Coordinates of C-alpha atoms in Angstrom, one line a residue:
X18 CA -33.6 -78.2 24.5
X19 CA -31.1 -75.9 25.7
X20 CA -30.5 -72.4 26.5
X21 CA -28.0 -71.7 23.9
X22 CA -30.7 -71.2 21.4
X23 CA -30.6 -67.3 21.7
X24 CA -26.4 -67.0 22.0
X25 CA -25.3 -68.0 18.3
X26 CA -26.5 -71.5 18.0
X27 CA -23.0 -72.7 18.9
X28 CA -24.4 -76.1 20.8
X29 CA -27.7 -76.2 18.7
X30 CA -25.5 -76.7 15.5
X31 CA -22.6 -78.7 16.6
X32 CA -24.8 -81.9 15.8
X33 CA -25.5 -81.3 12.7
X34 CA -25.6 -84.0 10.3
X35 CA -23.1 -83.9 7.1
X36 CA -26.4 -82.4 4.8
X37 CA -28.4 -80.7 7.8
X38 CA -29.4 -77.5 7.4
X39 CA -29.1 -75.2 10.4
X40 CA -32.6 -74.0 11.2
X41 CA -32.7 -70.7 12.2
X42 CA -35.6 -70.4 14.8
X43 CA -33.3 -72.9 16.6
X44 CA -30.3 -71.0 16.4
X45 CA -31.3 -67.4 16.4
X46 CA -33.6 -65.5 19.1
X47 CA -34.2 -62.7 15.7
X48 CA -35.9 -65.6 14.1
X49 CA -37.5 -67.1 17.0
X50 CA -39.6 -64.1 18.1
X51 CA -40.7 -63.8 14.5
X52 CA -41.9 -67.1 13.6
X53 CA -44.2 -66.7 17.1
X54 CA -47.1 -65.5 14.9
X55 CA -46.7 -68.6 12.6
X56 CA -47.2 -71.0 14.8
X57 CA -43.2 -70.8 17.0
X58 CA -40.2 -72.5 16.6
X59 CA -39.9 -75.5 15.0
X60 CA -40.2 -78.6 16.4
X61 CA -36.5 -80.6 17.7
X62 CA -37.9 -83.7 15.9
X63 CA -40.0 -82.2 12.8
X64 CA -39.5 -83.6 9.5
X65 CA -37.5 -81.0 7.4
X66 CA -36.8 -80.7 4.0
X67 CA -39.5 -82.7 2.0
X68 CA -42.0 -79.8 1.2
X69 CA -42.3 -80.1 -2.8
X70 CA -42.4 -76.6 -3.2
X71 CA -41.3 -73.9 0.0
X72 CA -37.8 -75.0 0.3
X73 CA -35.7 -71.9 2.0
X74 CA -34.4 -70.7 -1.1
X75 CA -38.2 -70.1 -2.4
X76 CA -39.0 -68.4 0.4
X77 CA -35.3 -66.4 0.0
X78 CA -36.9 -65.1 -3.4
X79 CA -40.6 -64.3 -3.0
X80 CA -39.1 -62.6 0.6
X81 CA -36.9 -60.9 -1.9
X82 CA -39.9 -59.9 -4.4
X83 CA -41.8 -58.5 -1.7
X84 CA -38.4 -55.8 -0.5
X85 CA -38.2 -55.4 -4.3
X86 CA -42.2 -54.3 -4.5
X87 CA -41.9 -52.3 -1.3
X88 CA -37.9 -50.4 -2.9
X89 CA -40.4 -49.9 -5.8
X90 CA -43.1 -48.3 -4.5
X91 CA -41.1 -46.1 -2.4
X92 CA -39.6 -44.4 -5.1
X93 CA -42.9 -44.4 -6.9
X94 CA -43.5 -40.8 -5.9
X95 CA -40.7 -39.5 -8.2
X96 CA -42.2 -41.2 -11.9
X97 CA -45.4 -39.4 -11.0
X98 CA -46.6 -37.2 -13.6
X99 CA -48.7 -33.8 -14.0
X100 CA -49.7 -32.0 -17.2
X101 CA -47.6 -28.5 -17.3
X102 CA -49.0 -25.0 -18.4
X103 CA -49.3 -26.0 -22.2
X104 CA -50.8 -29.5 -21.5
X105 CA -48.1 -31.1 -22.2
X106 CA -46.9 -34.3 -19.2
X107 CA -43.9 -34.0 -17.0
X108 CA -41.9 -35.0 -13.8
X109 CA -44.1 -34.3 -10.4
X110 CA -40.9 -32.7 -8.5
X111 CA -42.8 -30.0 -7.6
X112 CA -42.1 -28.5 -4.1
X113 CA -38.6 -30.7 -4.2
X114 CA -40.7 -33.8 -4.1
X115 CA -37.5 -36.0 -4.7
X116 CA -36.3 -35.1 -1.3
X117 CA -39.6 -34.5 0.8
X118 CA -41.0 -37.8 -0.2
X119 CA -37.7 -39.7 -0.1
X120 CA -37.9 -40.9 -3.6
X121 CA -34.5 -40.0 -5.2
X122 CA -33.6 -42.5 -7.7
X123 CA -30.0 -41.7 -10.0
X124 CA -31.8 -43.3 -12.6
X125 CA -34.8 -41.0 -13.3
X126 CA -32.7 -37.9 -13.6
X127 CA -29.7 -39.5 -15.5
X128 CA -31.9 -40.6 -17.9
X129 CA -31.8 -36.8 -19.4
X130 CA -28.2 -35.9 -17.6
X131 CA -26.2 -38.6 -20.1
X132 CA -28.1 -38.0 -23.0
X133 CA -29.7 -41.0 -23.3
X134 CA -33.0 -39.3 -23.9
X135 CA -31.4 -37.9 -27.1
X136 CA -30.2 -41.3 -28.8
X137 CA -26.9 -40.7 -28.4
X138 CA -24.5 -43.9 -28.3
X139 CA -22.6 -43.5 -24.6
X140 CA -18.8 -42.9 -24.5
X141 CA -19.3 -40.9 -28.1
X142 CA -21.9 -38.5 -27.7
X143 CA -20.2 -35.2 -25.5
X144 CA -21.9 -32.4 -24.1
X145 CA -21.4 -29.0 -22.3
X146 CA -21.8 -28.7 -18.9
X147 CA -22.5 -25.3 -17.6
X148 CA -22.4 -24.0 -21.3
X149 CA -21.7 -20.5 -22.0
X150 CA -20.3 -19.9 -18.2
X151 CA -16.2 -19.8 -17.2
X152 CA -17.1 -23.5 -15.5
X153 CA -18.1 -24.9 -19.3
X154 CA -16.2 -28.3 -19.8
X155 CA -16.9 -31.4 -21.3
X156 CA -19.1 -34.5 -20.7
X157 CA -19.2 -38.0 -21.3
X158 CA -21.1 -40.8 -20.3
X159 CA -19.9 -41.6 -16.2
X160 CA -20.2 -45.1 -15.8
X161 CA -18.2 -47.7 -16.5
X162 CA -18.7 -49.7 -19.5
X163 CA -21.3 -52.9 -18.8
X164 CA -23.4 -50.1 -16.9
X165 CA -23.4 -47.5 -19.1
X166 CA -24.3 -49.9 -21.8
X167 CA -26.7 -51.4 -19.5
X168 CA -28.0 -47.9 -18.9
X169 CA -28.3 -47.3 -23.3
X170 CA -29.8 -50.7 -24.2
X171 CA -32.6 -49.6 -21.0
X172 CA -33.4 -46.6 -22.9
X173 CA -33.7 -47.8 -26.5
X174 CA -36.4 -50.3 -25.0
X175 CA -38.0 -46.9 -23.4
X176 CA -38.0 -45.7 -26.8
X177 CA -39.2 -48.5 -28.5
X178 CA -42.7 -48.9 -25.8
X179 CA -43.1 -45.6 -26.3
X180 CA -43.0 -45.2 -30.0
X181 CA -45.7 -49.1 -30.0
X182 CA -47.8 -46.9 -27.8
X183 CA -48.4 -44.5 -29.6
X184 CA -49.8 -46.8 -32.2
X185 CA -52.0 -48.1 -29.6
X186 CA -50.6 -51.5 -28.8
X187 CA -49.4 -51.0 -25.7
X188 CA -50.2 -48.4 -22.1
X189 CA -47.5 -46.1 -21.5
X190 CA -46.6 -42.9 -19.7
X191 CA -43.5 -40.5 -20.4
X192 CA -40.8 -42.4 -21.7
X193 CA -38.6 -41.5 -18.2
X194 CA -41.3 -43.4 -16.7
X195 CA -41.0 -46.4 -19.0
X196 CA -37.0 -46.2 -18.9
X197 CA -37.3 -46.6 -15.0
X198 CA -39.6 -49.1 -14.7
X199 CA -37.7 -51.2 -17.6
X200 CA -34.5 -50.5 -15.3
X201 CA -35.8 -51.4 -12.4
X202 CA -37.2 -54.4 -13.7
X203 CA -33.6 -55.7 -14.5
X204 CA -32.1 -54.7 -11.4
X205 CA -34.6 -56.7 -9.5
X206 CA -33.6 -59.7 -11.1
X207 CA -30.3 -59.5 -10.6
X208 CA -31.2 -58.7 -6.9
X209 CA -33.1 -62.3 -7.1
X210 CA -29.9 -64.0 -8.7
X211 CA -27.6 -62.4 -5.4
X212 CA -30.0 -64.2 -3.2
X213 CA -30.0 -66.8 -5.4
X214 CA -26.1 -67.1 -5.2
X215 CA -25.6 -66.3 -1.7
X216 CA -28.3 -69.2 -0.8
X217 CA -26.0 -71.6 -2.9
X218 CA -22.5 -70.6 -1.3
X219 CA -24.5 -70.5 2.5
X220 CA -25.1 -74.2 1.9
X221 CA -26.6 -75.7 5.2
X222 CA -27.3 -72.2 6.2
X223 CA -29.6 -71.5 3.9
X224 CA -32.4 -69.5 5.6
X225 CA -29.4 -66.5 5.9
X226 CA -30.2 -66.1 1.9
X227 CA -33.9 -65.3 3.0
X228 CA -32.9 -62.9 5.9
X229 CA -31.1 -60.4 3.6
X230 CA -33.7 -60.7 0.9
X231 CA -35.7 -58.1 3.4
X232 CA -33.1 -56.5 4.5
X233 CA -34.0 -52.4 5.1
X234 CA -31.1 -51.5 2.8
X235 CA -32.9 -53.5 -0.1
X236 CA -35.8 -51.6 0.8
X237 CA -34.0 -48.1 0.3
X238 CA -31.5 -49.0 -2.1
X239 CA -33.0 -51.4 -4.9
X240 CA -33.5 -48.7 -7.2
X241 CA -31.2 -45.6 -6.1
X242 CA -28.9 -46.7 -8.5
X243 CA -27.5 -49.8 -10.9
X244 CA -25.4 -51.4 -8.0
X245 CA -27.2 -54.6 -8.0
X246 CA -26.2 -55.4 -10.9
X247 CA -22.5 -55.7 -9.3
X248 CA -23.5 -57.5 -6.8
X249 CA -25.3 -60.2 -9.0
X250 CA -22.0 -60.3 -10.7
X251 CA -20.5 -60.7 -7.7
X252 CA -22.6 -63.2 -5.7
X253 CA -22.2 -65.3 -8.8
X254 CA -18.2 -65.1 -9.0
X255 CA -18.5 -66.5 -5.3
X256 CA -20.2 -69.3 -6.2
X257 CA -18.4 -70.4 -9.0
X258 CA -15.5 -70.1 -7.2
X259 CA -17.1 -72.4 -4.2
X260 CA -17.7 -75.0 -7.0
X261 CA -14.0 -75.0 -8.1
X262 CA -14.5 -73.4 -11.2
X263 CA -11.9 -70.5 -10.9
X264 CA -11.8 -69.7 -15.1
X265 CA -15.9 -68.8 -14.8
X266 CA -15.0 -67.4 -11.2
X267 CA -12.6 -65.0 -12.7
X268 CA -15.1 -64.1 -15.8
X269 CA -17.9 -62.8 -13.8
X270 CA -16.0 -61.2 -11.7
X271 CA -14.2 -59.3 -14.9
X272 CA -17.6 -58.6 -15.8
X273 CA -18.3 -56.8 -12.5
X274 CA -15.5 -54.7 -12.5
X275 CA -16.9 -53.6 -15.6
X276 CA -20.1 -52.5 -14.0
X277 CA -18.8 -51.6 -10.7
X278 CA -14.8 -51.9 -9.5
X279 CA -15.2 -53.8 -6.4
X280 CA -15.9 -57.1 -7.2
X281 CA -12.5 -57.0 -8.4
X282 CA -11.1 -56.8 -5.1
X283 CA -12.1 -59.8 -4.1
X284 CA -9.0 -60.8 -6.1
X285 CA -6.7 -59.6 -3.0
X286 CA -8.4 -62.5 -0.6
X287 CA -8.7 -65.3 -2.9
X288 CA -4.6 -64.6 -3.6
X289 CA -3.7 -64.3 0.4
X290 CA -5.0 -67.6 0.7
X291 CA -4.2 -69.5 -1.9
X292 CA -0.6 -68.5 -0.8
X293 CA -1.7 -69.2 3.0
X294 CA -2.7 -72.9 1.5
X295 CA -0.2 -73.3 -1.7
X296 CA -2.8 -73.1 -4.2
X297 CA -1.8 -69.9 -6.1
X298 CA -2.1 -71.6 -9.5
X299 CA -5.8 -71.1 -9.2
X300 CA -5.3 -68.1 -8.3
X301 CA -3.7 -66.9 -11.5
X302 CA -6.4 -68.5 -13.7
X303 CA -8.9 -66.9 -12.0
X304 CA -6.8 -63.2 -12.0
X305 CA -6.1 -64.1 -16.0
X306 CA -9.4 -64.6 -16.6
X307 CA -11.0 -62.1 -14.7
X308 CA -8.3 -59.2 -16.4
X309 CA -9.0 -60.9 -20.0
X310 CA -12.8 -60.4 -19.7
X311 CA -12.5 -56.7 -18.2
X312 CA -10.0 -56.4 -21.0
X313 CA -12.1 -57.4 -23.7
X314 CA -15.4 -55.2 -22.5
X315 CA -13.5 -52.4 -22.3
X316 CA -10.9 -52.4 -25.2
X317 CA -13.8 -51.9 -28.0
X318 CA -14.3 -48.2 -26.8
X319 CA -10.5 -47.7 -25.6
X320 CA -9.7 -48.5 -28.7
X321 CA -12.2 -46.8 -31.0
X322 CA -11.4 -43.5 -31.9
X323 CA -14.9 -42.2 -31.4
X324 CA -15.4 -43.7 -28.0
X325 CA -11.8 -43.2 -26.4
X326 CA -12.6 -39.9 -24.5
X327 CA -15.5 -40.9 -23.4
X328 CA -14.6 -44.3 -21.8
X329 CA -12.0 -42.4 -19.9
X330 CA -14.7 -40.1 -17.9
X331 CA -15.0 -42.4 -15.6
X332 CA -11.7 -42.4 -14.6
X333 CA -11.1 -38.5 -14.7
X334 CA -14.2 -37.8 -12.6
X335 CA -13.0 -39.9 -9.8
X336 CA -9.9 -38.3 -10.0
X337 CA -11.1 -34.5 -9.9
X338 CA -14.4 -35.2 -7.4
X339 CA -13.8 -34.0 -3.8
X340 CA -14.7 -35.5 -0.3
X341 CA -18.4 -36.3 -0.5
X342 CA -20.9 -35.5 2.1
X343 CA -20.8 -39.3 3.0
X344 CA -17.3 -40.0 3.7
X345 CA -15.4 -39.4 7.0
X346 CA -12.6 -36.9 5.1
X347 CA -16.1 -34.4 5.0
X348 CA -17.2 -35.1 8.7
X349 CA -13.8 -34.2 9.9
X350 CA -13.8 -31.1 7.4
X351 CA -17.2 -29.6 8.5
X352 CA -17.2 -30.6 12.7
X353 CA -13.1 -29.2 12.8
X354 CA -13.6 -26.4 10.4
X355 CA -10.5 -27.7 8.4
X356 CA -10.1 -26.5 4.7
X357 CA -8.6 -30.5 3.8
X358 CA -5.9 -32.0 2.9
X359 CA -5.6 -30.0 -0.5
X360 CA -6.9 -27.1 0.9
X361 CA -8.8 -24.6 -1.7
X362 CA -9.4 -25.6 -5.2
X363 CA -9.5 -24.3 -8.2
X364 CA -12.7 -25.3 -11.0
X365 CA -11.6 -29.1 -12.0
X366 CA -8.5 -29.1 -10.2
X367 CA -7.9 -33.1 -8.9
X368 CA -7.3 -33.1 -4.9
X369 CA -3.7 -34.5 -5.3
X370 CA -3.3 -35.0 -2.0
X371 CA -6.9 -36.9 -0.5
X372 CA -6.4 -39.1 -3.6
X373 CA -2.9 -40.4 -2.0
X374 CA -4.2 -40.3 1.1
X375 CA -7.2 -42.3 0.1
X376 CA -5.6 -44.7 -2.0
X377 CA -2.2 -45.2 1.1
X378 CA -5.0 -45.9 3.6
X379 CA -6.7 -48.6 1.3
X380 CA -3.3 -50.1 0.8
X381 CA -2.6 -50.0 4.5
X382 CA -5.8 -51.4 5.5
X383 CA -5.4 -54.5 2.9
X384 CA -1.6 -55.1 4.1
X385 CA -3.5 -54.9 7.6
X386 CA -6.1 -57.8 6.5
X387 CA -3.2 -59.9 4.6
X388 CA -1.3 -60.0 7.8
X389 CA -4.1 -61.2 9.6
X390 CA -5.3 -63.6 7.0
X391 CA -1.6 -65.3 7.4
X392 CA -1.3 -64.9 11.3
X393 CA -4.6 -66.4 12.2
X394 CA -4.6 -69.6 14.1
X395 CA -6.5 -70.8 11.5
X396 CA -6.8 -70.0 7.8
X397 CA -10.0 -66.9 7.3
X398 CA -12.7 -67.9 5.0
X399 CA -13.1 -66.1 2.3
X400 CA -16.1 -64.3 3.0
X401 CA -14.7 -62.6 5.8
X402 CA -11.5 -62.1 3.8
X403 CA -13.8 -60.4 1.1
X404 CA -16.0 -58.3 3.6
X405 CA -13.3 -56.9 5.7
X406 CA -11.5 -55.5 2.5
X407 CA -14.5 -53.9 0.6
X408 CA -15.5 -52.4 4.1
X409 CA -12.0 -51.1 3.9
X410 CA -12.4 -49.7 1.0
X411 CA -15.9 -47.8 1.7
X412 CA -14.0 -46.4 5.1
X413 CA -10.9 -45.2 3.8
X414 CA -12.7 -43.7 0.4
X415 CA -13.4 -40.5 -0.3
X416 CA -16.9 -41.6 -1.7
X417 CA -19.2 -43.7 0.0
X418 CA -22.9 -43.6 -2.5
X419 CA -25.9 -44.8 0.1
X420 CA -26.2 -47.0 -2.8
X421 CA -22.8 -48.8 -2.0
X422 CA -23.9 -50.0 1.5
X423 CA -25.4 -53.0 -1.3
X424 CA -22.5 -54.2 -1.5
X425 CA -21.5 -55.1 2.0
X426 CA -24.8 -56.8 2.8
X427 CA -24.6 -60.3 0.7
X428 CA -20.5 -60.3 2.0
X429 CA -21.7 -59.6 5.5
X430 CA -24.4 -62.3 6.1
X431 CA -21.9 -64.9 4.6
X432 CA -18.6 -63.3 6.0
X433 CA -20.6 -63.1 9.6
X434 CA -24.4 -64.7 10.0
X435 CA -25.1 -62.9 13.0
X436 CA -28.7 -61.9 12.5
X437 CA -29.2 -59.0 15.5
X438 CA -25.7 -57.2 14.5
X439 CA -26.5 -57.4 10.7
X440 CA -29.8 -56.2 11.3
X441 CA -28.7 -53.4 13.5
X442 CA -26.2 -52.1 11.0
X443 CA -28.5 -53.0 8.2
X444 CA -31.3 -50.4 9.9
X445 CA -29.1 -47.5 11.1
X446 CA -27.5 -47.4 7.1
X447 CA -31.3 -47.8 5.8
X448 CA -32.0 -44.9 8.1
X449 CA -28.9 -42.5 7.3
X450 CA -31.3 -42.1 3.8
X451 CA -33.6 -39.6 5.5
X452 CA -31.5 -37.1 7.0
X453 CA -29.5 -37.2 4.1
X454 CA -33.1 -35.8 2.0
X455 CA -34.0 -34.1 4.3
X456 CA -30.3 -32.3 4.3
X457 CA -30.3 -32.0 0.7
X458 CA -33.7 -30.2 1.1
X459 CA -32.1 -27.4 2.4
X460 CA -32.8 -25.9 6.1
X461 CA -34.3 -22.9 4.2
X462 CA -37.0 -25.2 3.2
X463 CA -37.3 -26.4 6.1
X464 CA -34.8 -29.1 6.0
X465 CA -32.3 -30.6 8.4
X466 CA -29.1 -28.9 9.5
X467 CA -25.7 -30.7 8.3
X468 CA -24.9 -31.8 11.6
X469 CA -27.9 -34.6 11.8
X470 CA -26.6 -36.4 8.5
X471 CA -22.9 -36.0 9.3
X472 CA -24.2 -37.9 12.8
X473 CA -25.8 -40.4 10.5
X474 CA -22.5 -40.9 8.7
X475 CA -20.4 -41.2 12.0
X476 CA -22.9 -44.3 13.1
X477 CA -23.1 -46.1 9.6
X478 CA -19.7 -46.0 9.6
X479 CA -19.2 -47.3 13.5
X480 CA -21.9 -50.0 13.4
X481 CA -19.8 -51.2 10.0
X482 CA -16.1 -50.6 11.5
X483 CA -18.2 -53.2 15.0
X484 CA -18.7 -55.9 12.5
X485 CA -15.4 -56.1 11.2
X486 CA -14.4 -56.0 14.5
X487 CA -16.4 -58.9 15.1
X488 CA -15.5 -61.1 12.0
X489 CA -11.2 -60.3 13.2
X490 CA -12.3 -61.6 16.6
X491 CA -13.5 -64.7 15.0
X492 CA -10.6 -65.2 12.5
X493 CA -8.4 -65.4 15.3
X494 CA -10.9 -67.2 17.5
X495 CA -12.6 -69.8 14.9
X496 CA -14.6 -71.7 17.8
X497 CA -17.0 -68.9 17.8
X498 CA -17.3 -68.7 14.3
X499 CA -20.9 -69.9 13.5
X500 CA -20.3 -71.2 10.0
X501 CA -17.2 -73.5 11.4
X502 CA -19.1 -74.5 14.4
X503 CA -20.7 -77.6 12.9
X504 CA -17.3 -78.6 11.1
X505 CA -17.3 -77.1 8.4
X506 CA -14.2 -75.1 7.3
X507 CA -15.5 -72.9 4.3
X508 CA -18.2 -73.7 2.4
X509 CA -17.1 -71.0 -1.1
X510 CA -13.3 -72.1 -0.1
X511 CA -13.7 -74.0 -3.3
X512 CA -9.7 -75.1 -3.6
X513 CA -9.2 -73.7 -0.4
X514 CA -11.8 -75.5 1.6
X515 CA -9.9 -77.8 4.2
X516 CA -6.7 -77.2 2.4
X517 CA -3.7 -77.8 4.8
X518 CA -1.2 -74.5 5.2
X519 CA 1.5 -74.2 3.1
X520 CA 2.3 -70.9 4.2
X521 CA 1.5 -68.7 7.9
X522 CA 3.5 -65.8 9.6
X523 CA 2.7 -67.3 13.0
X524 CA 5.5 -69.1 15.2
X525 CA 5.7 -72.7 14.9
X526 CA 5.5 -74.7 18.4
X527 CA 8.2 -76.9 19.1
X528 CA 7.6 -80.2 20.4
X529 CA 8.1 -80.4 23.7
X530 CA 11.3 -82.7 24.6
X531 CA 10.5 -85.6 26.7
X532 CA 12.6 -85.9 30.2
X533 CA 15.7 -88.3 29.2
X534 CA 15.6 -91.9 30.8
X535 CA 18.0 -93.3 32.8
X536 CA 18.8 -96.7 31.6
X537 CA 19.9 -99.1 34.0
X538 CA 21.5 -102.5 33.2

């Protein structure tokens, strides 16, 4: 009956049978307060587990489905529509509705920003930016390859409703409108397969998949911009991996690089422990595999003569961008009045410098996390492996999209299941989104000064720099480590799961020598 309850669930677990699932009103305080309404904690000797239907994964999802109505419905206010001075229907942004009503989505106006109103095929259609001015250069398509066709195939289905409508068959609106709502129907279900996944690789902690699915960064985020389709990608390459199946492991994580770069990183973990545990040929199949199935998404527009410019925009505008607002290089530029690392710029000329820097500190940070990873006591899981280096990555970049924080949060709640700290972080990034409209509004229209959302930025990034704090702490201290505190070692360790070391940088103990005898006749 215990005490414990509210700590971490430390003694509440320990107990657990080989299949038991760790029930969370148990084990977490969070969870306990909330389930007062429906009728308390459960019971130390209820029955679990034999409802036909609301097994924690079901509940994961339709949890999920409600944050994915509520994400919807909050940017709701930016696909409204009013008839202009001719009569004919456009965009309500009137009175900078995007930012006044929080609504922003990347989606509604890149619909019309890449073309893809127009037809054109992305990575061959170019444009003029700033046309007719001394800042006129080209455009392609900015995304990499799986999204921007992801983006394309969106809008010919826009296209399509549209052009049925008008025969009557079916309701429609202005064919932004249909082109967001078609998006944002796919990027909820590929929000519902990262619960799905992350449910599957918790294992006997299964009620953490059905935390996250309301977390307030779903909320927010769902629908800023085409990140959850990495993260489906992701979630999935975990899981495959947990089942030791490193060749599909290594395709879907090709295919979200392709989308988005970073679940490519988790490369770097998976090979620090296979060398930790002598397992690196599974490593290599899963790296082959994963660089033959970026290889092969991309190479049909590398190659093409019509496409090969284009392709290589993503590339050149993350090589020519500056320190966005969200990134600690631009809190240290505005609060200390420093000009940066590269000083002024000239129109489209890369920041040499703040990319080295950026790129040293990455590598620093990951040489950081490979030391730990083969100094702990005992070897990391690969959750926390894969959090602390994408959080590195978001710290030491010189971008950092709200939209990113997505990625962190199915890493996070299997890296560290912790529900107050995850929800605390969770909130404050949720709630850097309004000062960041509100900034973007402009303090001439009566919006907030700089120095509220640069605030914002410096407590995102603290509450995220505490967790990995947290998740070190328990690398090198594994008895407080909540997933191992039932026995468990690493439940998407796949190969690695309970795999002896081969390999450590820590000191070996020497036996101590016993006293000599004396032998007497």
């Amino acid at each position: 009956m215990g005490g414990s309850r509210g700590s971490g669930g430390v003694a509440d677990t320990a107990s657990l049978g080989a299949d038991e699932r760790v029930r969370p009103t148990l084990t977490e305080s969070l969870a306990r307060d909330a389930s007062i309404p429906f009728g308390g904690p459960i019971g130390e000797h209820a029955v679990v587990g034999r409802h036909w239907f609301w097994t924690p994964l079901r509940v994961g999802l339709l949890l999920a489905v409600v944050a994915l109505a509520l994400s919807w419905f909050g940017k709701a206010a930016c696909i409204q529509q009013n008839a202009g001075p001719d009569g004919s229907l456009g965009l309500d942004w009137s009175g900078s509705r995007q930012f006044t009503a929080m609504c922003y989505s990347d989606i509604v106006p890149l619909y019309g920003a890449e073309r893809l109103d127009r037809g054109g095929f992305p990575y061959a259609t170019m444009w003029y930016d700033d046309e007719g001015k001394p800042t006129q250069h080209e455009r392609y398509m900015e995304y990499p390859v799986l999204t921007g066709m992801f983006m394309w195939a969106n809008a010919q289905m826009a296209q399509g409703w549209v052009e049925l409508a008008k025969q009557g068959w079916l309701p429609t609106g202005l064919d932004v409108v249909v082109y967001f709502d078609i998006t944002a129907l796919w990027l909820a279900l590929a929000w519902l397969v990262t619960i799905w996944a992350v449910a599957l690789c918790a294992k006997r902690r299964k009620w953490d998949a059905a935390f996250i699915a309301l977390s307030p960064l779903v909320i927010v985020h769902a629908f800023t911009n085409f990140d959850t389709l990495a993260t489906a990608f992701a979630a999935v390459g975990l899981l495959a991996w947990a089942r030791k199946r490193p060749v599909l492991a290594g395709v879907l994580l090709g295919l979200g690089g392709a989308a988005k770069l970073y679940p490519l990183f988790f490369l770097g973990p998976l090979l620090v422990l296979c060398i930790r545990s002598g397992k690196t040929r599974d490593w290599w199949r899963t790296a082959g595999a994963a660089a033959a199935t970026w290889a092969a998404v991309n190479a049909p527009f590398y190659l093409h003569p019509d496409t090969a410019r284009g392709w290589g925009e993503f590339f050149r505008l993350n090589s020519t961008r500056g320190a966005d607002p969200d990134s600690l290089y631009n809190v240290f530029m505005q609060w200390l009045n420093w000009p940066g690392f590269d000083g002024p710029l000239g129109f489209k000329e890369p920041p040499t410098v703040l990319n080295t820097v950026t790129a040293v500190l990455f590598l620093a940070a990951c040489a950081a996390i490979a030391f730990v990873a083969w100094h702990a006591p005992t070897k990391p899981r690969v959750a926390q492996l894969c959090f602390l280096v994408v959080a590195a990555f978001l710290l030491t970049n010189k971008v950092w999209s709200p939209q990113y924080s997505l990625w962190l949060v199915p890493l996070a709640i299997l890296a560290i299941p912790r529900w107050k700290p995850l929800l605390a972080w969770m909130a404050i990034d949720a709630a850097l989104w309004a000062p960041r409209m509100f900034f973007y509004l402009g303090t001439d229209n009566k919006g907030l000064p700089q120095d509220w959302f640069l605030g914002f930025v410096v407590a995102r990034d603290l509450a995220v720099i505490a967790l990995c704090v947290m998740v070190i702490i328990e690398i090198y201290r594994p008895h407080r480590d909540l997933v191992r505190a039932h026995g468990d070692d690493d439940p998407i360790g796949g190969v690695l799961d309970g795999a002896p070391d081969r390999f450590t940088l820590r000191r070996k103990e020497q036996p101590k020598e016993e006293p000599a005898q004396l032998v007497t006749a």
